[in-house]
Tab-separated table of C-alpha atoms in Angstrom:
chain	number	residue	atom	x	y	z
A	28	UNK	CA	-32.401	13.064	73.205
A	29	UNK	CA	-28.984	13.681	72.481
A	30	UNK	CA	-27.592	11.085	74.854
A	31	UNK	CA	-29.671	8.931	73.064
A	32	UNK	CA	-28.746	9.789	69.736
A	33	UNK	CA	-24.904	9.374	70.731
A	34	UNK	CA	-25.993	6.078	72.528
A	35	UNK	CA	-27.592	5.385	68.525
A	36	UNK	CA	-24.549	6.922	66.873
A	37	UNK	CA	-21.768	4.814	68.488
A	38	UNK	CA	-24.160	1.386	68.357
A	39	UNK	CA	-24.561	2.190	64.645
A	40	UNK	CA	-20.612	2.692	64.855
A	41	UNK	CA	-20.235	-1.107	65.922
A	42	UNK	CA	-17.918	-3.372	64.930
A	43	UNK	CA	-18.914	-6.588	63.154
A	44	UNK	CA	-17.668	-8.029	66.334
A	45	UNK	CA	-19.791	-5.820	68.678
A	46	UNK	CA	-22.605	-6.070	66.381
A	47	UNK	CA	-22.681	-10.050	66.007
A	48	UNK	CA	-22.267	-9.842	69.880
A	49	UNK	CA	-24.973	-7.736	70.674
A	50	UNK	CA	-23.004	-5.565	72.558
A	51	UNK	CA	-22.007	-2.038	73.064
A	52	UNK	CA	-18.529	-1.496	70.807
A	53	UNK	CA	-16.045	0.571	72.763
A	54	UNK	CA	-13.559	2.955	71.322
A	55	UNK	CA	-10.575	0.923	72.233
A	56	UNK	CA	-12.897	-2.399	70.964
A	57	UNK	CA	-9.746	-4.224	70.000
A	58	UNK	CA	-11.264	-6.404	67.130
A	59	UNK	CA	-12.887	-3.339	65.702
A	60	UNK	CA	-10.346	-2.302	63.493
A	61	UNK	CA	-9.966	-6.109	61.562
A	62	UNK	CA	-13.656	-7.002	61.852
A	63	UNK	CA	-15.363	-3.966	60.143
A	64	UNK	CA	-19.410	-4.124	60.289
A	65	UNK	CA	-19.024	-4.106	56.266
A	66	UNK	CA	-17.553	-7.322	56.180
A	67	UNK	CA	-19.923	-9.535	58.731
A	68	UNK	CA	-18.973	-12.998	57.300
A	69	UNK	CA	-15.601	-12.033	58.259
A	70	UNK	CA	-16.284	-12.265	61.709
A	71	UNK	CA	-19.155	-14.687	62.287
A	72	UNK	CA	-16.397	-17.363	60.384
A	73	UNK	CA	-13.554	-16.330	63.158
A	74	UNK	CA	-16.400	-16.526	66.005
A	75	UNK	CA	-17.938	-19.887	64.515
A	76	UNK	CA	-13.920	-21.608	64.777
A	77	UNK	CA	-12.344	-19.474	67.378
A	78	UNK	CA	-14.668	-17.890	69.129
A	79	UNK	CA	-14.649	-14.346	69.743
A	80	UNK	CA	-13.342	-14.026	73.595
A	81	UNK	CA	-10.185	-16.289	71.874
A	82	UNK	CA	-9.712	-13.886	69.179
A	83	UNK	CA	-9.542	-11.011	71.230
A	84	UNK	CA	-7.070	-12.583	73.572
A	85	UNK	CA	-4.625	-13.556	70.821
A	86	UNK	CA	-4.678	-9.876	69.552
A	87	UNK	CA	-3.819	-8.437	72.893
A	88	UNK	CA	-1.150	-10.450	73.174
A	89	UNK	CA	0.350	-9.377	70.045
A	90	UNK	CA	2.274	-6.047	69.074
A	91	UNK	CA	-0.268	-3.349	67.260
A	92	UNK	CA	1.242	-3.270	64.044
A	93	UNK	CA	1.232	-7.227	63.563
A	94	UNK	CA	-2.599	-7.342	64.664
A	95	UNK	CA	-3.543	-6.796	60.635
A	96	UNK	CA	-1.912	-10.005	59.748
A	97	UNK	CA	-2.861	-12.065	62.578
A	98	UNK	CA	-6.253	-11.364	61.729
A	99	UNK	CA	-6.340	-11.969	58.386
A	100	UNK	CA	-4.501	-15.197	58.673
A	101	UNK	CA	-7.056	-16.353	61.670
A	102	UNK	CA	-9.903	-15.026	59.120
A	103	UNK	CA	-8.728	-17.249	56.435
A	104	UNK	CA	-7.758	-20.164	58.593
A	105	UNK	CA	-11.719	-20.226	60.033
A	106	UNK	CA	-12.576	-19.734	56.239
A	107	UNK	CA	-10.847	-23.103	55.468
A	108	UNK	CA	-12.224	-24.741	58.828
A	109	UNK	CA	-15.816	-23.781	58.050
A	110	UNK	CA	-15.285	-24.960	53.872
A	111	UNK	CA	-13.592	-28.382	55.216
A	112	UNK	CA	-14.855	-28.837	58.649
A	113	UNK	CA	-12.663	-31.978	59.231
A	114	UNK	CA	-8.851	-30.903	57.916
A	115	UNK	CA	-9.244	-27.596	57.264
A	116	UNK	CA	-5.892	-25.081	56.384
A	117	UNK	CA	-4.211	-28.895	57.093
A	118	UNK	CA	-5.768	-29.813	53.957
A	119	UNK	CA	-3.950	-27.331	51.784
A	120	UNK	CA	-0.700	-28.243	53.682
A	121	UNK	CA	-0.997	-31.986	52.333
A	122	UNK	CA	-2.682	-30.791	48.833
A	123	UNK	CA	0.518	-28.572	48.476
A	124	UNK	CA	2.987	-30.980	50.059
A	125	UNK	CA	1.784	-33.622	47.477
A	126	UNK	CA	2.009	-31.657	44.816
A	127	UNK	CA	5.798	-30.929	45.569
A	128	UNK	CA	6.305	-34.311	45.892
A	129	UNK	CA	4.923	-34.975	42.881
A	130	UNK	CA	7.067	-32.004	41.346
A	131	UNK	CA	10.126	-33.173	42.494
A	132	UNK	CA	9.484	-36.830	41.418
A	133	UNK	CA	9.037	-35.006	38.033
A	134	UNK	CA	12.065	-32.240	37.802
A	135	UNK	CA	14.553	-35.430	38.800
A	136	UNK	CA	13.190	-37.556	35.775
A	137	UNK	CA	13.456	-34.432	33.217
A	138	UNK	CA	17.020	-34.061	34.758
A	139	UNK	CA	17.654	-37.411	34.376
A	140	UNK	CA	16.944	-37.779	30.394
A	141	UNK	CA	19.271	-34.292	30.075
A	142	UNK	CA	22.029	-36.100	31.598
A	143	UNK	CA	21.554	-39.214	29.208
A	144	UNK	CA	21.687	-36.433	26.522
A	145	UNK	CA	24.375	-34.669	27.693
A	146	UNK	CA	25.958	-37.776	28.368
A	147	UNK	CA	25.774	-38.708	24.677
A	148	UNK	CA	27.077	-35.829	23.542
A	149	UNK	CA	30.501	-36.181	25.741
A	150	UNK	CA	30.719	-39.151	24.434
A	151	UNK	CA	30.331	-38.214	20.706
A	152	UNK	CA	32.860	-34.958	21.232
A	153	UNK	CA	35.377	-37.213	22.747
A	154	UNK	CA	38.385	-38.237	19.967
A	155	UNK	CA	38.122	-41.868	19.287
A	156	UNK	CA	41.421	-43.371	20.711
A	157	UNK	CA	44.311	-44.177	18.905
A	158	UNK	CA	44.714	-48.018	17.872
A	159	UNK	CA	46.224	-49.997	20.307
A	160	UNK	CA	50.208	-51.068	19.250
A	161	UNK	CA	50.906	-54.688	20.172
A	162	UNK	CA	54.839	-55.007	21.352
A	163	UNK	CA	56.629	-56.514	19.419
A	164	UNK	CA	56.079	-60.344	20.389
A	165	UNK	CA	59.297	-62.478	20.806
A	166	UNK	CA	59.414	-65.817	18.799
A	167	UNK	CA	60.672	-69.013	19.454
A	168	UNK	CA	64.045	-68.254	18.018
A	169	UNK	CA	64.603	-65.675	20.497
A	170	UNK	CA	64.281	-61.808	20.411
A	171	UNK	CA	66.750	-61.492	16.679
A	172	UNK	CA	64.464	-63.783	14.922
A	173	UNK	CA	61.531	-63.581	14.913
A	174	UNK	CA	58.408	-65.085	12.966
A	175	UNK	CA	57.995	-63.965	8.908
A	176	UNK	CA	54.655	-61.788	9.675
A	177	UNK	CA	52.169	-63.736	6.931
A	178	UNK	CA	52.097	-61.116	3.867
A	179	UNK	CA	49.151	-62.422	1.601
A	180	UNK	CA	50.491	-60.467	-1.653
A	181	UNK	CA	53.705	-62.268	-1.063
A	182	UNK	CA	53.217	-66.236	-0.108
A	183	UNK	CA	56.636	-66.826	-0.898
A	184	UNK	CA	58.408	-63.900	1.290
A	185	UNK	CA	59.151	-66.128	4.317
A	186	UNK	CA	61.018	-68.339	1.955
A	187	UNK	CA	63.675	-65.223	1.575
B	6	UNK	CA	-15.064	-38.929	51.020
B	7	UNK	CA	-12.888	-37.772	53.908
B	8	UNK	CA	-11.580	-40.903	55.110
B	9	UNK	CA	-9.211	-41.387	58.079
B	10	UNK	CA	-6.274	-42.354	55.623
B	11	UNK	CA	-4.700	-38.923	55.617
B	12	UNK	CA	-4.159	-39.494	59.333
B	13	UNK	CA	-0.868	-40.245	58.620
B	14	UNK	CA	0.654	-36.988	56.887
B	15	UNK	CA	-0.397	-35.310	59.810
B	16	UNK	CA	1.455	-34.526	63.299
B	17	UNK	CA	-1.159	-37.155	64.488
B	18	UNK	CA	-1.375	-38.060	67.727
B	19	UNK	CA	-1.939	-41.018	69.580
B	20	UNK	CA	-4.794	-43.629	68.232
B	21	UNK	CA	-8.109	-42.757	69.749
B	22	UNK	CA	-8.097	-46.572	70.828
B	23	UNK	CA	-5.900	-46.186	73.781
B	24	UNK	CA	-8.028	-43.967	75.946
B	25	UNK	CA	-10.794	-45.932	77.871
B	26	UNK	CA	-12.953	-43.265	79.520
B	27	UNK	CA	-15.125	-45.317	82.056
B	28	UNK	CA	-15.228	-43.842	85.496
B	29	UNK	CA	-14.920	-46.107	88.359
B	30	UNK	CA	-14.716	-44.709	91.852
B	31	UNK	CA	-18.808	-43.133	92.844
B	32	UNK	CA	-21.282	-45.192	91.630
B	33	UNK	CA	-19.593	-47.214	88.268
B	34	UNK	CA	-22.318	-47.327	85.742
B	35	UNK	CA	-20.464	-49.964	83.605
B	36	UNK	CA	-19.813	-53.502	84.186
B	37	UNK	CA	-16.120	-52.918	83.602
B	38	UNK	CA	-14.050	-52.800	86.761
B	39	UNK	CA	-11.167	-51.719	85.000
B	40	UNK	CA	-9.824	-48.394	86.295
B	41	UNK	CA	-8.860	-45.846	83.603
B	42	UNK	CA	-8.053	-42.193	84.523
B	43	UNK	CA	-10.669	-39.921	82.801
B	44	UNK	CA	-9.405	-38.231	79.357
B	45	UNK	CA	-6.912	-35.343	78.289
B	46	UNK	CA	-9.598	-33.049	77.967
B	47	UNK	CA	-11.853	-33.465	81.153
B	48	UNK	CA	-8.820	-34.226	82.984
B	49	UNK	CA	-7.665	-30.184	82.121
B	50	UNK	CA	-10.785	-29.022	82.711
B	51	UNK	CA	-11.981	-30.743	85.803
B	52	UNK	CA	-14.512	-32.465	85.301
B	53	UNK	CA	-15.841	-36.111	85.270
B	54	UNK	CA	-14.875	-37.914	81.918
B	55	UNK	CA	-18.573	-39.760	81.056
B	56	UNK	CA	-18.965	-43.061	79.213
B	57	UNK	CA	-19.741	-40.681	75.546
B	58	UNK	CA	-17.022	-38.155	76.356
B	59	UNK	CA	-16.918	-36.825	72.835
B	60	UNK	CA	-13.052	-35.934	73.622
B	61	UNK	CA	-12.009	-39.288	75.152
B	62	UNK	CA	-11.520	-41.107	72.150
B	63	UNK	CA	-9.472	-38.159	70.342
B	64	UNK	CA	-7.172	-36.800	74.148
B	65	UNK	CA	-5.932	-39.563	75.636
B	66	UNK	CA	-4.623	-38.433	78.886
B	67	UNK	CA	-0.860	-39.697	78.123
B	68	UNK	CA	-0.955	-36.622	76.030
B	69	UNK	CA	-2.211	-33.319	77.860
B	70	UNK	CA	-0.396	-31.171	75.586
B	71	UNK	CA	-2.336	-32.143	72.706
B	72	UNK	CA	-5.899	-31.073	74.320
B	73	UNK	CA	-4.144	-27.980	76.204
B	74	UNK	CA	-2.753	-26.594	72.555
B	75	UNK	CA	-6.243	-26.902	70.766
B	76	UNK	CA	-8.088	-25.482	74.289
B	77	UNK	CA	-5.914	-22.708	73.743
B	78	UNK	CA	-6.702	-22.086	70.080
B	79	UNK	CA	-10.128	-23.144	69.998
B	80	UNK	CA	-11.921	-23.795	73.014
B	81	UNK	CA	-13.466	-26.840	74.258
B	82	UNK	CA	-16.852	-25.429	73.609
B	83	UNK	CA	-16.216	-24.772	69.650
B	84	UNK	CA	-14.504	-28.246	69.134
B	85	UNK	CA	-17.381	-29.749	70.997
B	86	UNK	CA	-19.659	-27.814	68.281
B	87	UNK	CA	-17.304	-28.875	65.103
B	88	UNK	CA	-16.869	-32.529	66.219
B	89	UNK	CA	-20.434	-33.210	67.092
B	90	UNK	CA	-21.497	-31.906	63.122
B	91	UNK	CA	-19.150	-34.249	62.144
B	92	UNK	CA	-19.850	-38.075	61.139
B	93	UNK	CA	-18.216	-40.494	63.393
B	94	UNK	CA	-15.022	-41.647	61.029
B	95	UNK	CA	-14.114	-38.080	60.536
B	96	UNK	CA	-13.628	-37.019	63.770
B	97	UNK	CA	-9.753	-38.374	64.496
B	98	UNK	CA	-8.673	-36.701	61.123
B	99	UNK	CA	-10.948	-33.404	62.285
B	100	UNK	CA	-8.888	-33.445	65.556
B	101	UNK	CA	-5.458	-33.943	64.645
B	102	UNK	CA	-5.685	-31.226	62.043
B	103	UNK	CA	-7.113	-28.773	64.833
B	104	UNK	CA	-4.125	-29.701	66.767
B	105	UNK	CA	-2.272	-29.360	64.347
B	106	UNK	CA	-2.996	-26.108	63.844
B	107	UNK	CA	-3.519	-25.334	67.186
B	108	UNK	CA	0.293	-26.008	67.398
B	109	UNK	CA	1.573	-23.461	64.789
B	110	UNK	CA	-0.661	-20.864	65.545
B	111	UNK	CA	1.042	-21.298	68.856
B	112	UNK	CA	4.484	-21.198	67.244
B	113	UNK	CA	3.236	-18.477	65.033
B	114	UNK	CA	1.104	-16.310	66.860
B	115	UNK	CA	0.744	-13.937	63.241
B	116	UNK	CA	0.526	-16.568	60.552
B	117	UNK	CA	0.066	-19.906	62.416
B	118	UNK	CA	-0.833	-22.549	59.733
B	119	UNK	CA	-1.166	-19.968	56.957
B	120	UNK	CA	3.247	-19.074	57.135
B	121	UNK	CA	3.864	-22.609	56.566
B	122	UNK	CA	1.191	-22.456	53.710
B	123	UNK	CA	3.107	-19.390	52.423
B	124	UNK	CA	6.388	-21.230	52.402
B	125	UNK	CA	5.341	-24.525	50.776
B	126	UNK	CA	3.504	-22.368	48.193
B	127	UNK	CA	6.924	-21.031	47.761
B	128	UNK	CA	8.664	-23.854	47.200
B	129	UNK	CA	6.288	-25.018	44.868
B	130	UNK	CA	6.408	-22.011	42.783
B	131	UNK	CA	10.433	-22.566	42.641
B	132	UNK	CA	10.469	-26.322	41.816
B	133	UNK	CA	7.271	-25.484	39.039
B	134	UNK	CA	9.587	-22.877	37.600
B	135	UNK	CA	13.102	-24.853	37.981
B	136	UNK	CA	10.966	-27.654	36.478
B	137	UNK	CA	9.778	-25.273	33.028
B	138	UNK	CA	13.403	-24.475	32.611
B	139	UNK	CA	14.339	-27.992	32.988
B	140	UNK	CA	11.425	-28.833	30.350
B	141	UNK	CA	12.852	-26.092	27.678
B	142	UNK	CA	16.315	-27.283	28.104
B	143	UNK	CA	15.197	-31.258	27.462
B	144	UNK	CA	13.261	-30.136	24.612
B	145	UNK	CA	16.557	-28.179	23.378
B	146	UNK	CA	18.361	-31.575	23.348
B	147	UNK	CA	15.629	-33.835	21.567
B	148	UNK	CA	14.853	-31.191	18.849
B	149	UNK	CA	18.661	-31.113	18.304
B	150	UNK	CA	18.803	-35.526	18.401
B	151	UNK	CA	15.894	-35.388	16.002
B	152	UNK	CA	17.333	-33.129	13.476
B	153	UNK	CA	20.727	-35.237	13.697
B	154	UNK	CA	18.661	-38.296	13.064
B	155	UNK	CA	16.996	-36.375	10.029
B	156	UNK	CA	20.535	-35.676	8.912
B	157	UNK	CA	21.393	-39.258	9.144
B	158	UNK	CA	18.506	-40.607	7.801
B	159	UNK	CA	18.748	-38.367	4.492
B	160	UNK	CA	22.417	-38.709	4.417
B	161	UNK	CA	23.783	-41.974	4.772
B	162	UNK	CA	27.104	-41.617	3.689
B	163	UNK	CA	27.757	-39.660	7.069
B	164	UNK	CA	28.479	-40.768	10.198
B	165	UNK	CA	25.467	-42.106	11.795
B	166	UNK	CA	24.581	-41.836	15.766
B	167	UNK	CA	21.163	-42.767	15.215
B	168	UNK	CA	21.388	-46.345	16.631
B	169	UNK	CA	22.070	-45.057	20.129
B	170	UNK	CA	18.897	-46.420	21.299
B	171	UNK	CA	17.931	-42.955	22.777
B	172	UNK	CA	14.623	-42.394	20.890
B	173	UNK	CA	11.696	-40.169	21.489
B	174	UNK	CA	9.088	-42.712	22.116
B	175	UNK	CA	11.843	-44.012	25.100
B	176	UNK	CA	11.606	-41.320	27.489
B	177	UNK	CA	9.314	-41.029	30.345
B	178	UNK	CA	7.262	-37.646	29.182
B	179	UNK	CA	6.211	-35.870	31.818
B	180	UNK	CA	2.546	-36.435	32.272
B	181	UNK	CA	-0.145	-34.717	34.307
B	182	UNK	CA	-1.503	-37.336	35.673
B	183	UNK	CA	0.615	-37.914	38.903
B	184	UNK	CA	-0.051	-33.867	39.350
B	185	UNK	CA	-4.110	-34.357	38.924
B	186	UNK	CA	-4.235	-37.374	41.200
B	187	UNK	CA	-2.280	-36.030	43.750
B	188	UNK	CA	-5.006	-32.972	43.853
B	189	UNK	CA	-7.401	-34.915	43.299
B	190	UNK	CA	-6.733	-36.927	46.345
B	191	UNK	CA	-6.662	-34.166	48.446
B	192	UNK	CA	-9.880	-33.486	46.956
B	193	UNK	CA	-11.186	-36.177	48.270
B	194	UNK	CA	-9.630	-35.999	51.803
B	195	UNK	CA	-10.747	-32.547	51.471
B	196	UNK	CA	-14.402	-35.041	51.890
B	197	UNK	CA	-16.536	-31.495	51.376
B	198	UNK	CA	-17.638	-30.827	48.173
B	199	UNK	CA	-14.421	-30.832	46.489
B	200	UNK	CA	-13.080	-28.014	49.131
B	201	UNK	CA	-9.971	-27.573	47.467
B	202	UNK	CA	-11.181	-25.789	44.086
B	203	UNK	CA	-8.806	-23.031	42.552
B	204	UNK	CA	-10.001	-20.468	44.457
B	205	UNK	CA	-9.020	-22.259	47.640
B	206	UNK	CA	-5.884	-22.618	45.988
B	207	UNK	CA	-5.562	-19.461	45.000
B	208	UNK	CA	-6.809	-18.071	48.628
B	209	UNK	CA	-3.374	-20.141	50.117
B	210	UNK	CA	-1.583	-18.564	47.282
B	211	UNK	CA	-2.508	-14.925	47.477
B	212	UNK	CA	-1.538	-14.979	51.348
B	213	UNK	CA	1.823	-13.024	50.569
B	214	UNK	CA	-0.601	-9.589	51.140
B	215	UNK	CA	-3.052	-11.367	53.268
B	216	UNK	CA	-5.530	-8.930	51.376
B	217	UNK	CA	-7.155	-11.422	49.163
B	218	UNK	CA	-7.857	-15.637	49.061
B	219	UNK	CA	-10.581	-15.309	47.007
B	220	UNK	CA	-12.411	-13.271	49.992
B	221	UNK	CA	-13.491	-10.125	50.100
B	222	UNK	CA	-11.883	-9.147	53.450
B	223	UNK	CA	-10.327	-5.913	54.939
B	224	UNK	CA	-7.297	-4.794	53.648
B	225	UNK	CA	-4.336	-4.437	55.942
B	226	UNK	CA	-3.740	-1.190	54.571
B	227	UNK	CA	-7.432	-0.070	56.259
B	228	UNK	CA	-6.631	-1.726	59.193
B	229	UNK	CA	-4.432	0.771	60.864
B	230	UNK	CA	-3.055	-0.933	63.947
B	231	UNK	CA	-5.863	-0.269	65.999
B	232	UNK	CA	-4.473	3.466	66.258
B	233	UNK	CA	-7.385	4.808	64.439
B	234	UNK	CA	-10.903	3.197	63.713
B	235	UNK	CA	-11.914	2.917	59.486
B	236	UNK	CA	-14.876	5.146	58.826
B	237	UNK	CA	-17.773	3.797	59.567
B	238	UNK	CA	-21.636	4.254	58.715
């Protein structure tokens, strides 16, 4: 009776894996510790997309202490597959991609009107130039003479 | 609806149009006599490619790699299973985003699809908060043009800068809409009952502990490496 109570002890100690799988769940079960029988959905989403014998290779191949993430990123990657069953994670990869399109397109117009702004106010700080001198223009009676500059207040100066 | 337009934004691969997948040779059940070598898919897995190959159209055999990667990833059995629930149109989309992924989670073995989710997300979050600042900082500069055209207005005497052509009303404001649509079309292509909702959103988002997305999945702190097994009823 004991053997058979240990036999009942370690299948009620299965795995979500183990226990989806009908199978007996071995102590070195290497999906056991990222597929918990509390969390069942967990797994039957990773064995729906990936399938389980595919899951467990990939772990293997991996060093122990990045199994965690490898599992939770293959959980939430079948998550995605089985909510969008034709793109998937690829969906949020456009979704997001468009939307920093879109963001981008949008920061380089805002930066654009602060430049106008900022433009304006250079402009404004700047000192207006100084009026522009004319040389002094040579008339026909050579550089010594040269025209009576039109004074209206005096019609009669050139006369002097 | 999912449509096939998204095609495009993806590391597609070939059209589906370029693979014929009669088999000539034993006993050629079509009319064709056109020789074609069988498809990607039945060509890695030995077998003969038949008239409603379901991969044929999708693994052409100029590109093995394609069908190896998502073989790899996925099996031929569960693609077999996702592509025959799906309708007809959605199938090339459905394929080149499993070979898509296929292909990172080969490059990434630990985060596949989901680290290039991560850094995108990332980037987002950086141009959404570069693009606040920028938002403050234009709103600094047209508060401070308004008030100098209040000043001008009220004062005429001074020197005005008010005909500078630069008014409110002029400037593109920065509008939701392009945002919304853009979601909203990858709602669409999404083609499931809106699949991309917030929490879907927020699942991609919440990926820098992998503890969350909106699921209520094991913890990585619980999951001890495989050295020791969680408690367990």
């Amino acid at each position: 009776m004991s053997s058979s109570n240990s036999v009942e002890g370690s299948y009620s100690k299965r795995c979500a894996a183990c226990k989806h799988l009908r199978r007996r769940c071995a102590e070195d079960c290497v999906l056991a510790p990222y597929f918990p029988a509390t969390h069942p959905e967990r797994f039957e989403c990773v064995h729906k997309i990936f399938g389980a014998g595919n899951v467990a290779r990939m772990l293997k191949t991996l060093p122990v202490q990045e199994r965690a993430q490898a599992a939770d990123s293959l959980s939430a990657e079948a998550y995605w597959r089985v909510r969008d069953p034709v793109y998937g994670s690829t969906g949020i990869v456009i979704q997001t991609n468009q939307e920093i399109s879109a963001t981008q397109c949008e920061l380089a117009k805002i930066r654009a009107q602060i430049s106008m702004y900022e433009a304006r106010r250079a402009s404004e700080q700047q000192p207006p130039p100084p009026p522009a001198v004319l040389p002094q223009q040579q008339g026909p009676l050579g550089p010594q003479e040269s025209m009576p500059m039109f004074e209206p207040n005096d019609p009669f100066n050139f006369l002097n | 609806m999912a449509t096939s337009h998204n095609s495009s934004l993806l590391m597609a691969s070939t059209s589906s149009n370029s693979c014929n997948s009669t088999i000539t040779g034993t006993g050629s059940l079509s009319g064709s006599n056109t020789t074609s070598s069988p498809c990607a898919a039945c060509k890695f897995l030995r077998r003969k490619c038949q008239p409603d190959c379901v991969f044929a159209p999708y693994f052409p055999p100029d590109n093995p790699t394609k069908f190896q990667n998502v073989h790899k990833v996925f099996g031929a059995s569960n693609v077999t299973k996702l592509l025959n629930d799906l309708q007809p149109y959605q199938r090339e989309d459905a394929v080149n985003s499993l070979a898509y992924e296929a292909d990172m989670r080969l490059r990434d073995p630990v985060y596949g699809c989901v680290g290039v989710i991560s850094v995108l997300q990332h980037e987002l979050r950086q141009l959404q908060l570069d693009l606040l600042r920028a938002r403050a900082e234009l709103s600094r500069y047209e508060a401070a043009a308004s008030a100098a055209n209040l000043i001008g207005n009220t004062s005429p005497g001074l020197a005005l800068h008010a005909g500078t052509g630069f008014g409110h009303e002029q400037f593109f404001h920065p509008q939701n809409g392009i945002h919304h649509h853009a979601m909203l079309r990858g709602l669409e292509t999404g083609g499931v009952n809106g699949a991309y909702n917030d929490s879907g959103l927020a699942a991609a988002i919440g990926f820098g502990s992998l503890a969350s997305g909106g699921l209520q999945f094991l913890k990585p702190s619980t999951a001890a490496g495989g050295e020791e097994r969680p408690s367990q009823v």
